[in-house]
Coordinates of N, CA and C in Angstrom, one line a residue:
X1 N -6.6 -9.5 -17.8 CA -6.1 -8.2 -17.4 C -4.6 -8.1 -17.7
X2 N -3.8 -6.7 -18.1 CA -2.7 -6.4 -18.3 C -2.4 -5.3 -17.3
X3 N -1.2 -5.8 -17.2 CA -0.1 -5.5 -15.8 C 0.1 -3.9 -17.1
X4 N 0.6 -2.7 -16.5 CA 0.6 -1.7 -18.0 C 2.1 -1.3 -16.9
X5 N 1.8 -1.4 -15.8 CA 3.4 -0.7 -15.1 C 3.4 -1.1 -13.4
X6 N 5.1 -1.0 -13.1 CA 5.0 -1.7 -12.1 C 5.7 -0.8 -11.3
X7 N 6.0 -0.6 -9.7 CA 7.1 -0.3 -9.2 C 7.6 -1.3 -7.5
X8 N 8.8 -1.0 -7.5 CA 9.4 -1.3 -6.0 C 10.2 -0.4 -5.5
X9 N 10.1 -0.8 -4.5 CA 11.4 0.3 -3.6 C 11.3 -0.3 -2.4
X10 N 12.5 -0.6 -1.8 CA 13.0 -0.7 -0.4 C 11.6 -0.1 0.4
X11 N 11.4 -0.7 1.6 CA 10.4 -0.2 2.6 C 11.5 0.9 3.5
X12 N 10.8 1.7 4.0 CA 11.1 2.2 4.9 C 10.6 2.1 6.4
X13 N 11.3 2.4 7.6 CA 11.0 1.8 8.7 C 10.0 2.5 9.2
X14 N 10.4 4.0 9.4 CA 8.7 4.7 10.0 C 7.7 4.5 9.2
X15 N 6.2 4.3 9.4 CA 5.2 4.3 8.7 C 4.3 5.6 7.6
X16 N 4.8 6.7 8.6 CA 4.6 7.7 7.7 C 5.7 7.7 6.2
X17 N 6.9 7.6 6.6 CA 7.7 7.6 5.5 C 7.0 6.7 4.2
X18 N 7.1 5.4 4.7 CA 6.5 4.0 4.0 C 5.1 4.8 3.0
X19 N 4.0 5.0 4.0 CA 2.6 5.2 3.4 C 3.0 6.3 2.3
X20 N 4.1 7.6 2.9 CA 3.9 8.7 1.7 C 4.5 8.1 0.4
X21 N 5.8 7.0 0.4 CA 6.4 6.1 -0.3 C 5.4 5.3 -1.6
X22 N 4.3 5.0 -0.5 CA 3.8 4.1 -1.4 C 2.4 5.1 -2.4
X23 N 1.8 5.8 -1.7 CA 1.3 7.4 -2.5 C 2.3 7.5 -3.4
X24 N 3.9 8.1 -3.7 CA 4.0 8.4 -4.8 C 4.1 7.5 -5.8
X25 N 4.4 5.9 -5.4 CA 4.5 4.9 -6.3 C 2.7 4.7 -7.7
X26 N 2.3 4.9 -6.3 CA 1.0 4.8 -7.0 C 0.9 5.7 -8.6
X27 N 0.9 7.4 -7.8 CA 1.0 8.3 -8.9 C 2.0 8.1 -10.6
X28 N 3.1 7.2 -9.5 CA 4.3 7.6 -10.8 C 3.7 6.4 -11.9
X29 N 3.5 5.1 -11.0 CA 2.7 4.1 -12.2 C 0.9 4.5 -12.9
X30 N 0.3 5.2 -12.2 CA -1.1 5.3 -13.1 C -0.4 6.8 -14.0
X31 N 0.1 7.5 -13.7 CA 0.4 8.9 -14.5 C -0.7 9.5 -14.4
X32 N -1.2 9.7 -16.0 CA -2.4 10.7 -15.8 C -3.5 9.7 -15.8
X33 N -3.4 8.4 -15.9 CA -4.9 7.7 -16.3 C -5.5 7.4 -14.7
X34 N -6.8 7.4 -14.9 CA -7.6 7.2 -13.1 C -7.2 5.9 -12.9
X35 N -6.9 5.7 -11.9 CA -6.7 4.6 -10.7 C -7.9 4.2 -10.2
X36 N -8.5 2.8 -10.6 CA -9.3 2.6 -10.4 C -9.2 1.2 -8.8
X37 N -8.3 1.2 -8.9 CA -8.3 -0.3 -7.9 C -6.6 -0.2 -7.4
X38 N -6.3 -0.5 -6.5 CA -5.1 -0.5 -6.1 C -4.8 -2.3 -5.6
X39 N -3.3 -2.7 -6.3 CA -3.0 -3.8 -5.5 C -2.0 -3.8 -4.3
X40 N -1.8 -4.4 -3.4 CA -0.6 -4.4 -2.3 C -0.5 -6.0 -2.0
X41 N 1.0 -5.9 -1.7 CA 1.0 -7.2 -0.6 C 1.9 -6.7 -0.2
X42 N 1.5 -7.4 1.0 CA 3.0 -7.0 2.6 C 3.2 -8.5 3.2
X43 N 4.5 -8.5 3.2 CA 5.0 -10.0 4.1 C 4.4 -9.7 5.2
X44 N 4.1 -10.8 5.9 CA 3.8 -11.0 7.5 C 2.2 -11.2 7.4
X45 N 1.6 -11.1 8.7 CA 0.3 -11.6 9.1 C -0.6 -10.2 8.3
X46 N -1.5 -10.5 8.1 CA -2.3 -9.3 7.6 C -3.5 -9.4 7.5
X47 N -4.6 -8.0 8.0 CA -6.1 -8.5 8.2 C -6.8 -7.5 6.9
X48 N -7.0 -9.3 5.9 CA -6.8 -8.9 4.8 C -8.2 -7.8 4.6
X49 N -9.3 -7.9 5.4 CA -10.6 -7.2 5.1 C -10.4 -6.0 5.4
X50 N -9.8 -5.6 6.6 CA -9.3 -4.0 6.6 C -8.2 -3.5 6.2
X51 N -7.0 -4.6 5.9 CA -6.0 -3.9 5.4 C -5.1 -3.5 6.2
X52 N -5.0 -4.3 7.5 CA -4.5 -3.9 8.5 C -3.2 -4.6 8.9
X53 N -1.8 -3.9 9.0 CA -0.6 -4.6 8.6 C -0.2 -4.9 10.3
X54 N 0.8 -6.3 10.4 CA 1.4 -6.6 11.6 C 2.4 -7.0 11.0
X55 N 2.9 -6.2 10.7 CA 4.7 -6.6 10.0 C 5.1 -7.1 10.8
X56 N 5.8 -8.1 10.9 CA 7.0 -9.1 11.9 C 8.3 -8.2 11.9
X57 N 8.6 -7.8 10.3 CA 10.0 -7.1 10.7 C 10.2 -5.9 10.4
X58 N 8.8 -5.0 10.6 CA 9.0 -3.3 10.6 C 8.2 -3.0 11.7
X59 N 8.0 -3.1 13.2 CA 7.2 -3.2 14.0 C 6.4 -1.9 14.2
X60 N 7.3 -0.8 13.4 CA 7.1 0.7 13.2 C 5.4 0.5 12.3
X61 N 5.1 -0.9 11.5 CA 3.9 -0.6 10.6 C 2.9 -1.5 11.6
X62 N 3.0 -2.2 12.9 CA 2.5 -2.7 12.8 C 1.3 -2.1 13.3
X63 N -0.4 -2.4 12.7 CA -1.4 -2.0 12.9 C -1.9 -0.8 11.9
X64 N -0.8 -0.7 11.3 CA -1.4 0.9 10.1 C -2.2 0.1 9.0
X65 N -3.3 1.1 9.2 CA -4.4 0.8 8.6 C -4.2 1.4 7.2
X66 N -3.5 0.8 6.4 CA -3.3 1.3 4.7 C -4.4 1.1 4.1
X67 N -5.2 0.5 4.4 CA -6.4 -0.1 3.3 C -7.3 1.5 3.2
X68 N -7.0 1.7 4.3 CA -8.6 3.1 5.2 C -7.4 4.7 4.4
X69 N -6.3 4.5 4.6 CA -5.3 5.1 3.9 C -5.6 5.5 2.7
X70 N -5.3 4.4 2.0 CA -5.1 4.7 0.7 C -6.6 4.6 -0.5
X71 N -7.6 4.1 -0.3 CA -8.5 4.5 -0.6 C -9.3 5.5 -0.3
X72 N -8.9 6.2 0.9 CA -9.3 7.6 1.3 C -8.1 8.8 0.2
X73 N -7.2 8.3 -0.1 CA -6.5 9.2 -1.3 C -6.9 9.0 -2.3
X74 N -7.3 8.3 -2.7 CA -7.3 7.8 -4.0 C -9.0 7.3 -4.4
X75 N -9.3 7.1 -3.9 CA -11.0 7.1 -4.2 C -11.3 5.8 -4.5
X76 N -10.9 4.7 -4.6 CA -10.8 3.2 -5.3 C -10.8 2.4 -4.2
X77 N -10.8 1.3 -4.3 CA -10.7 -0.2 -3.6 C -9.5 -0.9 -3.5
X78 N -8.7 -1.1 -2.3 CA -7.4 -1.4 -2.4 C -7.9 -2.8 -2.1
X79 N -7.0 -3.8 -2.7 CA -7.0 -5.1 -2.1 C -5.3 -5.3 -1.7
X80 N -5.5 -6.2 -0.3 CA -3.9 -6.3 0.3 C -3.7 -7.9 0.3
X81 N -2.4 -8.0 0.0 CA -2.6 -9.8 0.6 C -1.2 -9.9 0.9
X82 N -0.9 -11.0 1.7 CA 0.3 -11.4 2.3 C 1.0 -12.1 1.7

């Protein structure tokens, strides 16, 4: 597999902020081509089968369910890892 584009950005501390953050990152790296699979990783504990974050140092994410998130926008399979 080839990496085709990447992005980062500072997290933000509310979770709504963060999730809409990470929606546009998505858009700005696929452009116009489908998004078939999404990758993530988040520091701290994480339940990698739902996707379910317990950030240690944004306590604002802990428990947001990104995995149910972002495959509900995007129609694809997120995988998360720590």
């Amino acid at each position: 597999r080839t990496i085709l584009a990447r992005d980062r950005a500072n997290t933000p501390r509310p979770l709504d902020e963060g999730v809409s953050l990470l929606k546009q990152m998505v858009r700005n790296v696929a452009g116009d081509a489908r998004i078939l699979a999404i990758g993530v990783s988040a520091g701290g504990p994480l339940d990698h089968e739902r996707g379910i974050l317990s950030s240690l140092h944004f306590p604002e994410w802990r428990g947001g369910p990104l995995k149910k998130i972002m495959e509900t926008e995007f129609n694809c399979p997120l995988s998360a890892e720590s």
